[in-house]
PDB file of C-alpha atoms in Angstrom:
ATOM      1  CA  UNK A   1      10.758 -29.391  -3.901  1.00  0.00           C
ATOM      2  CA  UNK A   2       9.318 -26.221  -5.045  1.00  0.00           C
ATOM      3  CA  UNK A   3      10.106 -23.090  -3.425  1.00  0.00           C
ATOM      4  CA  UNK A   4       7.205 -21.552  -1.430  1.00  0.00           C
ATOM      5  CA  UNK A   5       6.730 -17.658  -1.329  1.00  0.00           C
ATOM      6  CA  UNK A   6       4.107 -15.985   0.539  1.00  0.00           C
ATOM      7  CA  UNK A   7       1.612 -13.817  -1.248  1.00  0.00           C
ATOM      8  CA  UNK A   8       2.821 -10.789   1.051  1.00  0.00           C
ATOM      9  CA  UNK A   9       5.986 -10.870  -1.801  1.00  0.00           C
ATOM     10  CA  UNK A  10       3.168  -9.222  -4.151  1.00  0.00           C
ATOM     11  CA  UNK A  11       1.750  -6.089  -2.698  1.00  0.00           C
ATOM     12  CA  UNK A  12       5.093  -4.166  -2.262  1.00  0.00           C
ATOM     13  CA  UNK A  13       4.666  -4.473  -6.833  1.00  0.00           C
ATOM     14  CA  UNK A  14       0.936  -3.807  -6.747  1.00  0.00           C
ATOM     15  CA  UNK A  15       0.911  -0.642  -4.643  1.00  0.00           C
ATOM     16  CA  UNK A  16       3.475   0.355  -7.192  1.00  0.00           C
ATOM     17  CA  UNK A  17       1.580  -0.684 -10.002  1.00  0.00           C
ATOM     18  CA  UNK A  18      -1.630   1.372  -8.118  1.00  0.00           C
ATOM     19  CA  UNK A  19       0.295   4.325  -7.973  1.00  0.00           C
ATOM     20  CA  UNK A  20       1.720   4.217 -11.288  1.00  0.00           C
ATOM     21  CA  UNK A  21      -1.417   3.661 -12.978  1.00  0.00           C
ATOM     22  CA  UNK A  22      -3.476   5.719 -10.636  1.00  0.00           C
ATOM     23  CA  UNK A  23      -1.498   9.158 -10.492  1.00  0.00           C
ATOM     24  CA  UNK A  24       1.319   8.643 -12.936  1.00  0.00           C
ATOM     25  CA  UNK A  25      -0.988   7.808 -15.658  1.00  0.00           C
ATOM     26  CA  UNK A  26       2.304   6.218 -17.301  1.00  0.00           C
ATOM     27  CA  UNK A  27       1.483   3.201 -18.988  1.00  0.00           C
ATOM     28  CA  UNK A  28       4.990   2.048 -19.953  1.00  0.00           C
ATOM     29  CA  UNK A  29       6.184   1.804 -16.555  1.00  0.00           C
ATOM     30  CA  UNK A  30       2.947   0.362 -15.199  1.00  0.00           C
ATOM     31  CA  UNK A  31       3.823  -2.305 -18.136  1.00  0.00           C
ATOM     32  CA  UNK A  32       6.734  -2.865 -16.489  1.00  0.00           C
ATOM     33  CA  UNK A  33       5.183  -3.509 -13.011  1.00  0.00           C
ATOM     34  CA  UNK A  34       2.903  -5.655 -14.159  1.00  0.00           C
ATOM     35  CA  UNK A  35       5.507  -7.633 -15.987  1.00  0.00           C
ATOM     36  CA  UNK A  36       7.003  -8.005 -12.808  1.00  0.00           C
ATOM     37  CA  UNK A  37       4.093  -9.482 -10.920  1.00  0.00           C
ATOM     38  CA  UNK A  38       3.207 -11.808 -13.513  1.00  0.00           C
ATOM     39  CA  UNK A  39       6.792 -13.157 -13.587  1.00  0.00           C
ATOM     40  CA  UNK A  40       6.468 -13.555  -9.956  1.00  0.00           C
ATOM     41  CA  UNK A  41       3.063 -15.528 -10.441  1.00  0.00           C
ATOM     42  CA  UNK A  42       3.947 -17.443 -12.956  1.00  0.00           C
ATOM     43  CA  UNK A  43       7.118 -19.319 -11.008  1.00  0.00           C
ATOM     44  CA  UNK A  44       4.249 -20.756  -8.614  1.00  0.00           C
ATOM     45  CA  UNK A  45       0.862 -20.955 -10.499  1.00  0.00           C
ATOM     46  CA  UNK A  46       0.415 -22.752 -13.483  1.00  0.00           C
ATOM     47  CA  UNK A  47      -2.899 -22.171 -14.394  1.00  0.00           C
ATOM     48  CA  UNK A  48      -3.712 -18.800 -16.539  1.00  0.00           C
ATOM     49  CA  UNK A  49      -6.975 -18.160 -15.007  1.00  0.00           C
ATOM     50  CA  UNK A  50      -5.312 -18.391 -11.243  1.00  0.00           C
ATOM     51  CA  UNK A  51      -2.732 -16.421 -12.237  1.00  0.00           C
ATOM     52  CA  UNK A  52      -5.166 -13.849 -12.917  1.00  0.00           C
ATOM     53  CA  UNK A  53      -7.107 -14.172 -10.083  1.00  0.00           C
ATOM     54  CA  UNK A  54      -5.076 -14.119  -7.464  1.00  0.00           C
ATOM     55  CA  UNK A  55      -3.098 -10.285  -9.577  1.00  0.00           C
ATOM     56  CA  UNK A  56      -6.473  -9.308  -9.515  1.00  0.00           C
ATOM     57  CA  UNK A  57      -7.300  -9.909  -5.458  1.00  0.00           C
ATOM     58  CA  UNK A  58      -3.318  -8.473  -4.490  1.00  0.00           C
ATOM     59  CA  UNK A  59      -4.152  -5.690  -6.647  1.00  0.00           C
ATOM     60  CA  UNK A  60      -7.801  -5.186  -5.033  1.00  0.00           C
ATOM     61  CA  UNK A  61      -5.778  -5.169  -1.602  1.00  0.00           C
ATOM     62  CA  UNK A  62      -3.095  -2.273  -3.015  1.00  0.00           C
ATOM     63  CA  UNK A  63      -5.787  -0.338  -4.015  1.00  0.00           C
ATOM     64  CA  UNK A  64      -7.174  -0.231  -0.274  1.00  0.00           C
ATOM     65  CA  UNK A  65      -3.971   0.277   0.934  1.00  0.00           C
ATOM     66  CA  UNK A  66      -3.459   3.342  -1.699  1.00  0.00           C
ATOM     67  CA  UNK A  67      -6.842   5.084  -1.215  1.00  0.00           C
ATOM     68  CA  UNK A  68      -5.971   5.171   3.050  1.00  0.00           C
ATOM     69  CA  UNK A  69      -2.664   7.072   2.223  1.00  0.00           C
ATOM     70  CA  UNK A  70      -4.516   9.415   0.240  1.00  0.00           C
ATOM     71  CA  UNK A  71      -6.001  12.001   2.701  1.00  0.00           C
ATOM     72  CA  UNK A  72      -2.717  12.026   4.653  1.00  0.00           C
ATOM     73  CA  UNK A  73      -1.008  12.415   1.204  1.00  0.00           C
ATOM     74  CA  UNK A  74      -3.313  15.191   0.162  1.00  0.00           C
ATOM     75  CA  UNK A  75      -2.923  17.166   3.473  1.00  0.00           C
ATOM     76  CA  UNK A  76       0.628  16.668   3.997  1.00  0.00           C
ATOM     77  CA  UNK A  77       1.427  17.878   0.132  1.00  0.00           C
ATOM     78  CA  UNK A  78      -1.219  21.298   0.172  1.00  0.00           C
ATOM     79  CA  UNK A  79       1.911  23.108   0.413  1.00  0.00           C
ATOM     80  CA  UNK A  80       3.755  21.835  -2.671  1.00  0.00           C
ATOM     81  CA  UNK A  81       3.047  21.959  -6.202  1.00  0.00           C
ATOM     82  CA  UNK A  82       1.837  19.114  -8.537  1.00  0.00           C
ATOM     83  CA  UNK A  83       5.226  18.605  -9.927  1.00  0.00           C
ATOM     84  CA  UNK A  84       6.871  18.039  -6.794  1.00  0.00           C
ATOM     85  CA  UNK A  85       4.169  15.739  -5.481  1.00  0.00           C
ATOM     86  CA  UNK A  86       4.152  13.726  -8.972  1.00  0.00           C
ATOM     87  CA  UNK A  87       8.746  13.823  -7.808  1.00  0.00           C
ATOM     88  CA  UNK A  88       7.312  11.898  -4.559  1.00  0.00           C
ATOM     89  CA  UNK A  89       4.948   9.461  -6.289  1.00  0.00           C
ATOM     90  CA  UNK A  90       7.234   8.638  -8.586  1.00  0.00           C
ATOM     91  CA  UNK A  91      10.122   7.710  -6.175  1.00  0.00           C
ATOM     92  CA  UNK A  92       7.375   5.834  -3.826  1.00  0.00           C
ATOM     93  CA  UNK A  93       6.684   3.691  -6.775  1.00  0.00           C
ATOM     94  CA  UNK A  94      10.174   3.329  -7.768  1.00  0.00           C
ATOM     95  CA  UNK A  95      11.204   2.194  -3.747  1.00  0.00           C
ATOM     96  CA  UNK A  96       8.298  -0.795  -3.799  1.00  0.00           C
ATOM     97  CA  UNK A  97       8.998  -1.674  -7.281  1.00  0.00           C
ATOM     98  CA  UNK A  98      12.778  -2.680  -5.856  1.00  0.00           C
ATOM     99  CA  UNK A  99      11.981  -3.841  -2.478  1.00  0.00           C
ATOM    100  CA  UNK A 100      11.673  -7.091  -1.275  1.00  0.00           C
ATOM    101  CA  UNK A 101       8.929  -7.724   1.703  1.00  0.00           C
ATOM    102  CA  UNK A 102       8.415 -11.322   2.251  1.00  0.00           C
ATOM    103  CA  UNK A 103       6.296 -13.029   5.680  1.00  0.00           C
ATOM    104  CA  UNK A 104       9.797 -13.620   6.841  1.00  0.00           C
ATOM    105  CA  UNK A 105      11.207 -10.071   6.603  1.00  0.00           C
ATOM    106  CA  UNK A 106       8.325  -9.069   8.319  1.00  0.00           C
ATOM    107  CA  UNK A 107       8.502 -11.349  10.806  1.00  0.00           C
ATOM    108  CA  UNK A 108      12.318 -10.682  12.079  1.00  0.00           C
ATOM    109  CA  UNK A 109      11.171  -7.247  12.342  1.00  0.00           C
ATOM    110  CA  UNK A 110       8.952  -7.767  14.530  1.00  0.00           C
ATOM    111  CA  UNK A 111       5.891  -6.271  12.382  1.00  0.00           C
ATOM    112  CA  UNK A 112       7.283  -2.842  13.382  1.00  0.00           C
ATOM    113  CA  UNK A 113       6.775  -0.382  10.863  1.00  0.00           C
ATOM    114  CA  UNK A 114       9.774   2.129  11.108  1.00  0.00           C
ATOM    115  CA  UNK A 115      11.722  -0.649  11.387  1.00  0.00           C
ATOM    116  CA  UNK A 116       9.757  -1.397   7.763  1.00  0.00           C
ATOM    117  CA  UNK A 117      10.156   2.006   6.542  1.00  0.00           C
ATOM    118  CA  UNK A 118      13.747   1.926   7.239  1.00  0.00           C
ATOM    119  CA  UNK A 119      14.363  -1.210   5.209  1.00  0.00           C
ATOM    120  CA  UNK A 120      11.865   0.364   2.094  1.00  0.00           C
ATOM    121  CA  UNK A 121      14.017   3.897   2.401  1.00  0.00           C
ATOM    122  CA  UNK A 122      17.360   0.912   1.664  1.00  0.00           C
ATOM    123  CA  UNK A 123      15.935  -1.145  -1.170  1.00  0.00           C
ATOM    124  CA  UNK A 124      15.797   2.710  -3.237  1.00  0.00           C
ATOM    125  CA  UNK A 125      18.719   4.814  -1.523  1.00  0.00           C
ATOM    126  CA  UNK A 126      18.905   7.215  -4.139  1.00  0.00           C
ATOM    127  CA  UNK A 127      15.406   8.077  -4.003  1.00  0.00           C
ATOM    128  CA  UNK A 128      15.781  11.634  -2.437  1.00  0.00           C
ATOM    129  CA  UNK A 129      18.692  12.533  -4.168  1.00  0.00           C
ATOM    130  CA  UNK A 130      16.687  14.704  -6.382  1.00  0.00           C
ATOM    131  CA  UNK A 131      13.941  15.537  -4.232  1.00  0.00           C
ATOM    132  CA  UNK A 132      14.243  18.802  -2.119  1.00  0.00           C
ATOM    133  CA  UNK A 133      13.402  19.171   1.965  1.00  0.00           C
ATOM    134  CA  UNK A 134       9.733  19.458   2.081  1.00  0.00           C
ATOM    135  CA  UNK A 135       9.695  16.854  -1.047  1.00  0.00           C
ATOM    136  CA  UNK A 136      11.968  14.301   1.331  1.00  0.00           C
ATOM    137  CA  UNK A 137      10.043  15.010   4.225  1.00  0.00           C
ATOM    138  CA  UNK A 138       6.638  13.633   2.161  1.00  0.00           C
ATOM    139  CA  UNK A 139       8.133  10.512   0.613  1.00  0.00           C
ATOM    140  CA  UNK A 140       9.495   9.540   3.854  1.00  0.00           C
ATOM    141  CA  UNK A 141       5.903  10.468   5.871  1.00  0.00           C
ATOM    142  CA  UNK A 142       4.282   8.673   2.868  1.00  0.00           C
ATOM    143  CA  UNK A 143       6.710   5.716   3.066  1.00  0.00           C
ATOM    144  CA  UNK A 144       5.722   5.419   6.499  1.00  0.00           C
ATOM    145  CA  UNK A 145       2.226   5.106   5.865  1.00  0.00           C
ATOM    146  CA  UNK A 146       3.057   2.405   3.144  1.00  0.00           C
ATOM    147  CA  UNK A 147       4.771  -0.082   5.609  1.00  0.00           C
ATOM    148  CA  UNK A 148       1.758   0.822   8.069  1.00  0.00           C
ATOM    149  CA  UNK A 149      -0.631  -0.425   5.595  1.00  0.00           C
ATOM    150  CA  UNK A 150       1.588  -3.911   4.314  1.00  0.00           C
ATOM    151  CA  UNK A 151       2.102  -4.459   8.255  1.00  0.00           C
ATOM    152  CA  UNK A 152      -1.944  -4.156   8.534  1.00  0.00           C
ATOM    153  CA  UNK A 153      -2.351  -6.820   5.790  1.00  0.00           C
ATOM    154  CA  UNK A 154       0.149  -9.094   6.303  1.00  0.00           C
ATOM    155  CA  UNK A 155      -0.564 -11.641   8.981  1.00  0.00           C
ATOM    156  CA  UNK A 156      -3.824 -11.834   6.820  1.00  0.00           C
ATOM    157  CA  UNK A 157      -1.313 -13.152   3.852  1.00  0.00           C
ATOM    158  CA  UNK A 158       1.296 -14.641   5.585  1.00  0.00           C
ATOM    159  CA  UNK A 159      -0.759 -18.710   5.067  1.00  0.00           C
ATOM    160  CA  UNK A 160      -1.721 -18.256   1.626  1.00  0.00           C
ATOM    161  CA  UNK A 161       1.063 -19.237  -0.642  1.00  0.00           C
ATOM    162  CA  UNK A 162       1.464 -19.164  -4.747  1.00  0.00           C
ATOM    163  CA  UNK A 163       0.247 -22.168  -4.817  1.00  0.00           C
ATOM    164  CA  UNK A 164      -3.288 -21.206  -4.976  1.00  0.00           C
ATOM    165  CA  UNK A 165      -6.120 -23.125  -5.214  1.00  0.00           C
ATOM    166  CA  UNK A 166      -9.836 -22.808  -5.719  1.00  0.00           C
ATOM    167  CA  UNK A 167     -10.221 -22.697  -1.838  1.00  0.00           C
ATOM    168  CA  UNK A 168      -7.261 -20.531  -1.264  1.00  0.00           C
ATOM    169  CA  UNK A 169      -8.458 -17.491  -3.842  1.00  0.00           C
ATOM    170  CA  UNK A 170     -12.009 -18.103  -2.592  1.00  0.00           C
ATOM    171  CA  UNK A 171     -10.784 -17.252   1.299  1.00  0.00           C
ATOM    172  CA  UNK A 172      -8.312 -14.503  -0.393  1.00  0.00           C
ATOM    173  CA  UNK A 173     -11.437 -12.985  -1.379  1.00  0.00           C
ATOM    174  CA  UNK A 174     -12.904 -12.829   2.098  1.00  0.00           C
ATOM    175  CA  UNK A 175     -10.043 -11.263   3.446  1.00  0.00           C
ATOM    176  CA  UNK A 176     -10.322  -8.668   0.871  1.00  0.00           C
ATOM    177  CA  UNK A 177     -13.937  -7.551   1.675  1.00  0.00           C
ATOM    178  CA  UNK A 178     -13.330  -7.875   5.527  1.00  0.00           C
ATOM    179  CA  UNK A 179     -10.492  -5.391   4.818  1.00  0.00           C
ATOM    180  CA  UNK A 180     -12.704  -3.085   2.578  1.00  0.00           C
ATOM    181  CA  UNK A 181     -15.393  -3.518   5.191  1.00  0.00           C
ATOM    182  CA  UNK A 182     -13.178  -2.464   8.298  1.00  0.00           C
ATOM    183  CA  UNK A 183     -11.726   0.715   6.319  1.00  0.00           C
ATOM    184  CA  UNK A 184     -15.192   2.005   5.550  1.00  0.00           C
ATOM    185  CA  UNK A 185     -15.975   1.637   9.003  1.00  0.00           C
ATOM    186  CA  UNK A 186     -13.323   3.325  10.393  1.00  0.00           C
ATOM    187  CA  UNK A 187     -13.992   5.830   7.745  1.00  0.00           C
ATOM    188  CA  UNK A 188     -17.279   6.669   9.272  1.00  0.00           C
ATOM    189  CA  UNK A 189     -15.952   6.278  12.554  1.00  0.00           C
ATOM    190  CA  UNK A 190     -13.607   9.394  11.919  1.00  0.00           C
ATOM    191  CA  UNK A 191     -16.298  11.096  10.088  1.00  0.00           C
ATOM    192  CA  UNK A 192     -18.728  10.736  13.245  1.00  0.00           C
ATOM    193  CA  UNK A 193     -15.765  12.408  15.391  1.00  0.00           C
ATOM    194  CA  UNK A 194     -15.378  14.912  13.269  1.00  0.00           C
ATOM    195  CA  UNK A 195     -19.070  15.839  13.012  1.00  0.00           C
ATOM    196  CA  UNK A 196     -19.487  15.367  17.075  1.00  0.00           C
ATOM    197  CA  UNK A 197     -16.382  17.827  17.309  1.00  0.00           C
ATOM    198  CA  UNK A 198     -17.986  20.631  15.244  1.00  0.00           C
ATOM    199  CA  UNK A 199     -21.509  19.845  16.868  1.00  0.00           C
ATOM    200  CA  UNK A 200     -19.762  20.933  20.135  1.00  0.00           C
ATOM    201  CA  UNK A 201     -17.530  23.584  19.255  1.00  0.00           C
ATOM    202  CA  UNK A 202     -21.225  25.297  17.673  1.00  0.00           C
ATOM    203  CA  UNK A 203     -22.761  24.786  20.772  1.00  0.00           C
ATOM    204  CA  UNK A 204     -19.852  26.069  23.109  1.00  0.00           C
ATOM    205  CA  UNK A 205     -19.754  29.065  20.767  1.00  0.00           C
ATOM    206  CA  UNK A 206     -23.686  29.882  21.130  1.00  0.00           C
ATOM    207  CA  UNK A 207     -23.732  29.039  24.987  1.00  0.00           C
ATOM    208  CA  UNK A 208     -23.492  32.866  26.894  1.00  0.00           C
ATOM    209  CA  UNK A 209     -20.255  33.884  28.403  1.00  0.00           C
TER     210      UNK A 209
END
C-alpha cells in the first residue's frame, strides 16, 4: 500500500522556492528547490499535468504566505543593510528547504507556532552561526512569522493528499482564493484602522485646548 503524505509536506519547499526566486534572484538554487518538490510530487502523482497543477496551487499558497511576512520583514529590517537582510533570506530559505512539516508534526504540536518555530530553528542549527545580533534577532522574528503562516494553512491541507484528483485540485483551488480573499480583507481591515487612527489624532489636534 502506497504511502500517503499530506500536501502540508510541500509548502515548507515552496516558501523557499518563493523566497529564493523572489529576493535571491538565484536561479541555481531555486533549481534546486524545485527539484525537490517535483521529486516529492512525483512519488505520489503520476500524471504530468497533476503534477503541475497541484506545484502550481502549493506555490500560489507560498506566495500568500510570503507577501504577509513582507511588511513585518520590511519594518523589522529598516535598520540593517541589504546585505545583511539578503544573510537572513538566505538562511530562511535554507531552514524550510531542510525541514520537515508534515499534518502529523503539526498535529503533536498542538498547531502552536513557537512550538513550530522551535522545531524550524532545529531542522537548520547552523543558520545563525554567521549572522550577527540584530541579523539573528530578524531570522528568528521572521521564522516566527513563517510557522504562523503554515499553522494558518494547514488544517486547510491536512485532507488533501498526493494523490490528487480532478476533484481534489479543483477544491485546492478554492481554498487558495478563500485564502487570497481573507488576506485582502484583513488588509483593508488594517488599512481602515489605520486611516480611522489618523482621522482622530487630526481632529484631537485641531479641537481647542
Amino acid at each position: 500500500m502506497a504511502v500517503v503524505r499530506s500536501l502540508v509536506s510541500l509548502v515548507c519547499p515552496a516558501i523557499a522556492k518563493i523566497i529564493i526566486s523572489t529576493y535571491l534572484k538565484n536561479r541555481s538554487l531555486e533549481k534546486v528547490v524545485e527539484e525537490n518538490i517535483l521529486d516529492k510530487l512525483k512519488n505520489f502523482i503520476s500524471n504530468p499535468s497533476n503534477q503541475e497543477k497541484t506545484q502550481r496551487s502549493i506555490e500560489r499558497i507560498a506566495k500568500q504566505i510570503v507577501e504577509k511576512m513582507q511588511p513585518i520583514f520590511d519594518l523589522e529590517a529598516a535598520s540593517i543593510s541589504q546585505d545583511s537582510r539578503t544573510a537572513v533570506q538566505l538562511e530562511i530559505a535554507e531552514t524550510l528547504r531542510r525541514a520537515e512539516v508534515t499534518s502529523e508534526l503539526l498535529m503533536s504540536l498542538s498547531l502552536d507556532v513557537k512550538s513550530l518555530t522551535v522545531n524550524l530553528r532545529n531542522a537548520y542549527p547552523e543558520a545563525c552561526k554567521h549572522l550577527n545580533r540584530n541579523e539573528t534577532a530578524l531570522y528568528e522574528r521572521m521564522l516566527e512569522e513563517v510557522s504562523r503562516g503554515i499553522i494558518e494553512v494547514a488544517p486547510q491541507l491536512k485532507d488533501f493528499t498526493l494523490a490528487a484528483t480532478t476533484e481534489s485540485l479543483q477544491r485546492l483551488e478554492k481554498i487558495i482564493e478563500y485564502s487570497q480573499t481573507s488576506q485582502e480583507q484583513s488588509q483593508r481591515e488594517k488599512l481602515s484602522l489605520i486611516k480611522n487612527i489618523e482621522m482622530s489624532s487630526s481632529a484631537n489636534y485641531r479641537s481647542p485646548i
